[in-house]
XYZ file of C-alpha atoms in Angstrom:
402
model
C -81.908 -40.372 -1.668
C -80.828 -36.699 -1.969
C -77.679 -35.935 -3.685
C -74.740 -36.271 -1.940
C -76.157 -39.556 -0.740
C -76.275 -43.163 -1.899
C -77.886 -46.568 -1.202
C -76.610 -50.003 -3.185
C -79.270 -52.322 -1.929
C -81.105 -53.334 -5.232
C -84.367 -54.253 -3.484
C -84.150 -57.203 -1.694
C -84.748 -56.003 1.432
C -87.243 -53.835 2.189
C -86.139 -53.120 5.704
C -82.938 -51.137 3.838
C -85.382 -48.944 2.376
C -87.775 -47.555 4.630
C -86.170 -44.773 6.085
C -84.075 -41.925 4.773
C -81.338 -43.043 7.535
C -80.706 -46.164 4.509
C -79.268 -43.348 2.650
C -75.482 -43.053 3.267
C -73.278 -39.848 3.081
C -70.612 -40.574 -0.050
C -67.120 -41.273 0.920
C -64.265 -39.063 1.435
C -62.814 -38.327 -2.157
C -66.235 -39.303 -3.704
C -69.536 -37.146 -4.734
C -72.874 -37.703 -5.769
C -74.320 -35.332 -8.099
C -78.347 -36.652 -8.595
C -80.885 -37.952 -6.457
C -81.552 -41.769 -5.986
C -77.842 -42.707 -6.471
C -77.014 -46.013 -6.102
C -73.331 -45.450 -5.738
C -70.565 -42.516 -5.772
C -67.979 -41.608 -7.879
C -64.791 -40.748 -7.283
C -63.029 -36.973 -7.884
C -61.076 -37.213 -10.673
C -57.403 -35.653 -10.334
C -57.348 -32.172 -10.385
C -60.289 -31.959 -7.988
C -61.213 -32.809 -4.579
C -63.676 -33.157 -1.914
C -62.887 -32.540 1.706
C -63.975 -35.217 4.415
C -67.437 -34.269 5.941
C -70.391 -36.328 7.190
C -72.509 -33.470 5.312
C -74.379 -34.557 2.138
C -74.395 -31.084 0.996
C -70.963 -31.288 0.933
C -70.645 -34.398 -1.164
C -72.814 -32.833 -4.283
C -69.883 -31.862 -6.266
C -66.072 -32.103 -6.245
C -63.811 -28.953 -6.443
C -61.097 -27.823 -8.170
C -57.881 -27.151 -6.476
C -56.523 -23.438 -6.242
C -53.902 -22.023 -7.984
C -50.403 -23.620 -6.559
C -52.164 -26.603 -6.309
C -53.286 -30.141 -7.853
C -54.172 -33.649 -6.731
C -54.587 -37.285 -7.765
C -57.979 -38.887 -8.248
C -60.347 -39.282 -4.892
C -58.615 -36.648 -3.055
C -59.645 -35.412 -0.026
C -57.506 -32.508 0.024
C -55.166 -30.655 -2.916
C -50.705 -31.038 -2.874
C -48.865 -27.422 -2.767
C -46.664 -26.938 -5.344
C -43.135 -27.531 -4.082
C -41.232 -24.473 -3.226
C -39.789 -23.165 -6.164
C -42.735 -23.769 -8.501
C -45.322 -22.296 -9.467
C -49.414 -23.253 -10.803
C -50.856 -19.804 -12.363
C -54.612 -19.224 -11.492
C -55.185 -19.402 -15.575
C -55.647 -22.850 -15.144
C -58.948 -23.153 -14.536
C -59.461 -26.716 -16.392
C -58.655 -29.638 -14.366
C -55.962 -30.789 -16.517
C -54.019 -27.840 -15.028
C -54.285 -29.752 -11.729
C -54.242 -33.282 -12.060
C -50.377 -33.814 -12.065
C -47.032 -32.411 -10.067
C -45.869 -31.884 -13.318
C -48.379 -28.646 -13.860
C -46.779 -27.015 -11.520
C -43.839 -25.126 -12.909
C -40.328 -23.975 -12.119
C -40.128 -20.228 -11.542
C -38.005 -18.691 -14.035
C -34.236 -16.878 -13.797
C -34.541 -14.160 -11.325
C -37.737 -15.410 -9.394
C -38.690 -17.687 -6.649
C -41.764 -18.782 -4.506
C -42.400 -20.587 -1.308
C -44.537 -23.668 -1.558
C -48.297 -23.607 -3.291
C -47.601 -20.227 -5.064
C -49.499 -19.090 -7.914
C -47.121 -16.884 -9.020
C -43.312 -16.313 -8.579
C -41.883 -13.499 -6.814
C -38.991 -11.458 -8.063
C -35.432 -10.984 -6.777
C -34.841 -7.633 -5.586
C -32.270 -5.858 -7.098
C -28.653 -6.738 -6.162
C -29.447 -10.112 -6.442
C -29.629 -13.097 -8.654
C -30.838 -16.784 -9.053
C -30.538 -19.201 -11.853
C -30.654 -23.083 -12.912
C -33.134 -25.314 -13.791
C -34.314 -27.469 -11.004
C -36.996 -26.352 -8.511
C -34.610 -26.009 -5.263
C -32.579 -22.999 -7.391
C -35.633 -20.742 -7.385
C -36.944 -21.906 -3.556
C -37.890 -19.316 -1.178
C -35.785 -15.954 -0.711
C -32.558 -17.057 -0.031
C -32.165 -18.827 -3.230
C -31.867 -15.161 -4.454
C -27.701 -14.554 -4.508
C -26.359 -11.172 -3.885
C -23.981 -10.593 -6.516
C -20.665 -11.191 -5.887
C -17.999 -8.444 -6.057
C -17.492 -6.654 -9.292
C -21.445 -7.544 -10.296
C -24.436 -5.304 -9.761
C -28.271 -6.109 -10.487
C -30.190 -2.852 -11.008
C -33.346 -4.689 -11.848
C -35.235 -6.454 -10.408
C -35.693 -9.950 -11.320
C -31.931 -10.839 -12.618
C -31.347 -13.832 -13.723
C -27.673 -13.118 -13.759
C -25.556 -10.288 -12.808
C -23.993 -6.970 -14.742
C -19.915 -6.694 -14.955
C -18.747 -3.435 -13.329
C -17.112 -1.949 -16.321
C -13.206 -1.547 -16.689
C -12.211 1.703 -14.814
C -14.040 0.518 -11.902
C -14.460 -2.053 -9.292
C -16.780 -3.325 -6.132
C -15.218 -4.694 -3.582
C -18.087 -6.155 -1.462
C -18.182 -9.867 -2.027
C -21.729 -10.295 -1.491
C -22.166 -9.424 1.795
C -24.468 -6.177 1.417
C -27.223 -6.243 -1.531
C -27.223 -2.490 -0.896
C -23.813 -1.892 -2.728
C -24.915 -4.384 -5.715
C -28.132 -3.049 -6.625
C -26.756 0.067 -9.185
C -24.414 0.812 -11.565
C -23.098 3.570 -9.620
C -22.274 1.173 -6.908
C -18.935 0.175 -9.012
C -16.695 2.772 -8.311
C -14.385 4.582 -10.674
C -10.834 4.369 -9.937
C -9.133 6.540 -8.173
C -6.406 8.271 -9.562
C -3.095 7.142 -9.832
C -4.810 3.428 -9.889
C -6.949 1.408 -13.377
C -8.771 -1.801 -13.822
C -8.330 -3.007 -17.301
C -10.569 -5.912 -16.790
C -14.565 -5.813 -16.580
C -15.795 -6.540 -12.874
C -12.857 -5.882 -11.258
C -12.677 -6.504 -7.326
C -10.117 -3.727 -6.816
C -8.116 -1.158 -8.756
C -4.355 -1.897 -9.858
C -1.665 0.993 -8.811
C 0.223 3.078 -11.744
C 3.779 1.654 -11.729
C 6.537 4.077 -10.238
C 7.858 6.606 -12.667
C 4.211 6.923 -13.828
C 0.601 9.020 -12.788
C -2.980 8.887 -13.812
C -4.059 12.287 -12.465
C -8.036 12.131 -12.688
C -10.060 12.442 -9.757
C -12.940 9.567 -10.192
C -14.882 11.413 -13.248
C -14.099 8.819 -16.124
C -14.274 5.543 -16.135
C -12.764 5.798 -19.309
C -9.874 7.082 -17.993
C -9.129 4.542 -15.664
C -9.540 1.371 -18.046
C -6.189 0.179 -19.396
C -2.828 0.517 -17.475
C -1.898 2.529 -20.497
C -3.653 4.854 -18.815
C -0.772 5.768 -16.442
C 1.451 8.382 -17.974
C 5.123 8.222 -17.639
C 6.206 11.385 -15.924
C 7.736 14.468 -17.663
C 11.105 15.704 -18.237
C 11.823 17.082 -14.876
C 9.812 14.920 -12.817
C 9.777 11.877 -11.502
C 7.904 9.331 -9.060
C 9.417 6.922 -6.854
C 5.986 5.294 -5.392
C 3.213 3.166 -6.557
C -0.322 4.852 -7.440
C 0.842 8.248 -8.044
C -1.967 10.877 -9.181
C 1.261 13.680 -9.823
C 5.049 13.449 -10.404
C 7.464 15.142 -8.338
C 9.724 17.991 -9.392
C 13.313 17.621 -9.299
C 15.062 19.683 -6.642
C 16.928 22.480 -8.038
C 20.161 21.856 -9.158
C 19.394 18.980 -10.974
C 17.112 18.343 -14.057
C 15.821 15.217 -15.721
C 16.035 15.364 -19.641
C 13.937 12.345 -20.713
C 10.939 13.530 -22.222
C 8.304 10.849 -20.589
C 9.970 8.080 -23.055
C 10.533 5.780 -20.260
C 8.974 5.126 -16.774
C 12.685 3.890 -15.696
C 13.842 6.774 -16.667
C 11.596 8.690 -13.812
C 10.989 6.030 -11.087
C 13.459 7.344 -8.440
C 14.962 11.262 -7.121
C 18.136 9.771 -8.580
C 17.194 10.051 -11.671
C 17.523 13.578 -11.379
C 21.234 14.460 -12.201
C 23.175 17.298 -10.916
C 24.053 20.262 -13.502
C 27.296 19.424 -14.672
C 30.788 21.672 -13.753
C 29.560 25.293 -15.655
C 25.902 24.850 -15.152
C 23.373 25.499 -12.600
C 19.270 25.224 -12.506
C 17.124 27.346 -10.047
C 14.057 26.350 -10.934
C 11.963 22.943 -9.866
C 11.462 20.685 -12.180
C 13.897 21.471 -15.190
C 14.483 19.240 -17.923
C 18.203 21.572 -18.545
C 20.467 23.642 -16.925
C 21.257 27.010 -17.288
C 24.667 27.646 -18.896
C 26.791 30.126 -16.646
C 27.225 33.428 -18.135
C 30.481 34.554 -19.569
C 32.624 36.308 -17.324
C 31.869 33.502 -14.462
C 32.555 30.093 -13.593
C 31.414 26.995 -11.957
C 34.299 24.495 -11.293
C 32.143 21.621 -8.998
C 31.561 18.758 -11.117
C 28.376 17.732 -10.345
C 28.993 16.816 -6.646
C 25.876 18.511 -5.031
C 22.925 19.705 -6.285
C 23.580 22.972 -3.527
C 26.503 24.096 -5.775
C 24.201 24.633 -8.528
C 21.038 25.753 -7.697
C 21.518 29.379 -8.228
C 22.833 31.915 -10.826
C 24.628 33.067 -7.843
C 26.683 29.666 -7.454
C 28.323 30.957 -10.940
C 31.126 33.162 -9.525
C 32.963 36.243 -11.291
C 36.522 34.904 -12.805
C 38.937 36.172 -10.087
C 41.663 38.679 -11.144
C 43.833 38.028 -13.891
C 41.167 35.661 -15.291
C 38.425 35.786 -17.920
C 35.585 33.285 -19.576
C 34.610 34.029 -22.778
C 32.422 31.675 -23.146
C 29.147 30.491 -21.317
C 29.189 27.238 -18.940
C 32.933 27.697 -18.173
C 33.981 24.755 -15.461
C 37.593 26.991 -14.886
C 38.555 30.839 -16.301
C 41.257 31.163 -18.671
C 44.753 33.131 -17.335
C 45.751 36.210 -18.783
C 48.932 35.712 -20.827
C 52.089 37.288 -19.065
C 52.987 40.378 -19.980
C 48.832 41.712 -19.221
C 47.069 42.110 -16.304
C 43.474 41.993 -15.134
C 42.447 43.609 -11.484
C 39.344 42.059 -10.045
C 35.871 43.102 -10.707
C 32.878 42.078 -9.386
C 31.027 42.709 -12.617
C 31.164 39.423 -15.119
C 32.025 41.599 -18.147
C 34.708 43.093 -16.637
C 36.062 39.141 -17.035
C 34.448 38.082 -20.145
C 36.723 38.573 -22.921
C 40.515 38.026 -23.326
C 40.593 41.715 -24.194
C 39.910 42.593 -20.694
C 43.392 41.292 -20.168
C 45.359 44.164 -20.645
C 48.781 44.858 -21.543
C 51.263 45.958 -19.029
C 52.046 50.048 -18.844
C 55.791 50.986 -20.307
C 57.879 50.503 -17.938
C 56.198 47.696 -16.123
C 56.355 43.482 -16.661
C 54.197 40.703 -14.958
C 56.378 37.436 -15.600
C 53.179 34.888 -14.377
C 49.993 34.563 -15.987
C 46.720 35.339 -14.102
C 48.531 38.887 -12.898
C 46.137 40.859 -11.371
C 48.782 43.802 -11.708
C 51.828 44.741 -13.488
C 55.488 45.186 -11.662
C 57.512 48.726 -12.022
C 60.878 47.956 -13.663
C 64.018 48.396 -11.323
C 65.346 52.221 -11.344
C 67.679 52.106 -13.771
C 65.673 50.032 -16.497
C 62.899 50.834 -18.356
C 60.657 49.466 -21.223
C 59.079 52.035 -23.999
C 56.067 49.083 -25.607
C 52.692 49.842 -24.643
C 51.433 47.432 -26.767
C 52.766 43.864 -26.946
C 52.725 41.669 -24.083
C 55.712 39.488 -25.062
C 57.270 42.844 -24.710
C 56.300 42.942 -20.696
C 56.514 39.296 -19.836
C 59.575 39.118 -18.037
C 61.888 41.834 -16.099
C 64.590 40.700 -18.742
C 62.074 42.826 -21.166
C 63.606 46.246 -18.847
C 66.580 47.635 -20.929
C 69.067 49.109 -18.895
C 69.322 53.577 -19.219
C 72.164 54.367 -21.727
C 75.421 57.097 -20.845
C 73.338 59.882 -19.644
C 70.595 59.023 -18.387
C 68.476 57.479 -15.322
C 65.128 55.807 -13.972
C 63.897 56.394 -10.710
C 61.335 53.730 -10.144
């Protein structure tokens, strides 16, 4: 019989031996490899032999492909399940004979059923675990969730967004997980302390972060947010600059405390002598001497100008700066009004009545002639021209006309 073909009868009967018809094609599963074989044998695991009525096709068993095996006899080879994997290295039928050859992919690759070879996740996503159904097919690759990225292929797990900036998408685009740039830095007046953050905190009120997205570095830490300056202040959440105080008011803290600078009413008015006409002071400006300022801090519009300070009125001088109310000339001097501040800024502008003239009230802005009849000779004391009682009546002889 020629190979591939068989005939058991040992003899007996001639009849089963006179015609090449008395040789029978092997079996599925089964092979014979020589001439005049009186049986078949079967395909051991790891090999097969598909069912045909062909001798030539019964000569030899096969061994399964790569991403495949079998058990003994087999007609046809098993696919690795999905997941797995059979390499085509293993050319030895002990690489085939068993489920257990075929392999689970790794972290970061899957396959579909009878692969040779597991594929790789594409960037922005993931798989893991260590059962077959975590690497099977394409959707057991995970975008990464929000605050992850994967820039490589192949992840097995994903990267932390560092702190200073977040991702938002939870997974539902693999475009915005598959680089680093895709975790955005901050904006300003906002920081993420934490590593793959999901969103970006706001700067408390009284406090800023003024970059503009170019350091994450400078978004990391909520220490990050600097408390605002002395003359500024920020009543709002996230704030990338403070706001100046209006004028007429000023804000002394020196960015010691972010209570000190959370709200415009933290900005006080200049007090009674005082006035600010600039933005954002952390003082006021003193009035000059010769003027005054009498409101006491009741409106910021009452001090925001040099020109709020007003020249003493007559009979009135400041010799000092920041003077809430002038000081009256003593009776017995007199000051007439002047525009000019230095015309009021000195008690020696207050000047001591003429001879034969008084003022009796403080704050004169003028002296009074003595009746005719009475006259006073002092030019130079005022508590000698501080009353009309200081007029001394003519003597025999002699007259005032006044």
């Amino acid at each position: 019989c020629e190979k591939g073909k068989y005939l058991t009868d040992d003899g007996e009967n001639p009849s089963n031996h006179d015609n090449a018809n008395d040789c029978l094609v092997c079996p599925n599963g089964k092979f014979a490899d020589s001439e005049s074989s009186s049986s078949c044998s079967s395909c051991v695991a790891g090999k097969y032999l598909p069912a045909s009525n062909d001798p030539q096709a019964h000569r030899y068993c096969l061994l399964c492909s790569a991403g495949q095996f079998s058990g003994e006899m087999a007609v046809s080879c098993s696919l690795c399940e999905a997941g797995r994997f059979l390499p085509s290295t293993a050319s030895e039928v002990s690489g085939h004979d068993s489920s257990a050859d075929c392999q689970i992919c790794p972290a970061g690759k899957y396959s579909v059923a009878g692969a040779a070879a597991c594929i790789v996740c594409p960037s922005g996503k993931f798989n893991t675990g260590d059962q077959s159904s975590n690497h099977a097919g394409e959707n057991s690759c995970t975008v990464c969730p929000a605050g992850k990225f994967a820039s490589l292929p192949g992840s097995g797990s994903c990267t932390n967004c560092v702190a200073g900036t977040y991702l938002s998408d939870s997974g539902g685009n693999v475009d915005l997980h598959d680089d680093m740039n895709d975790c955005i830095i901050c904006p300003a007046g906002t920081y993420s302390s934490s590593a793959s953050s999901v969103a970006c905190s706001l700067c408390s009120t009284g406090k800023y972060l003024a970059d503009l997205n170019t350091d994450p570095t400078y978004h990391d830490s909520a220490s990050r947010c600097t408390v605002c300056g002395s003359g500024q202040y920020n009543s709002y959440e996230g704030a990338k600059v403070c706001v100046f105080c209006n004028r007429g008011t000023y804000l002394s803290d020196a960015a010691t405390s972010a209570g000190a600078h959370d709200a415009m009413a933290d900005c006080a008015i200049c007090s009674g002598g005082a006035y600010n006409d600039e933005l954002g002071a952390a003082s006021c400006k003193a009035c000059r001497v010769g003027t005054f300022l009498s409101d006491g801090a009741t409106s910021s519009s009452l001090h925001d100008s040099r020109a709020d300070c007003q020249v003493c009125k007559s009979g009135q001088f400041a010799a000092n700066e920041g003077t809430v109310a002038c000081t009256d000339c003593v009776a017995g001097k007199y000051l007439a009004y002047s525009s000019t501040s230095t015309q009021h800024d000195a008690s020696s502008d207050c000047v001591v009545c003429s001879p034969g003239m008084f003022s009796e009230s403080s704050s004169a802005a003028f002296c009074i002639n003595c009746p005719s009849g009475t006259f006073i000779s002092d030019a130079i004391t005022a508590a000698s021209h501080d009353s009309q009682a200081d007029c001394t009546k003519c003597g025999a002889g002699k007259y005032t006309i006044n």
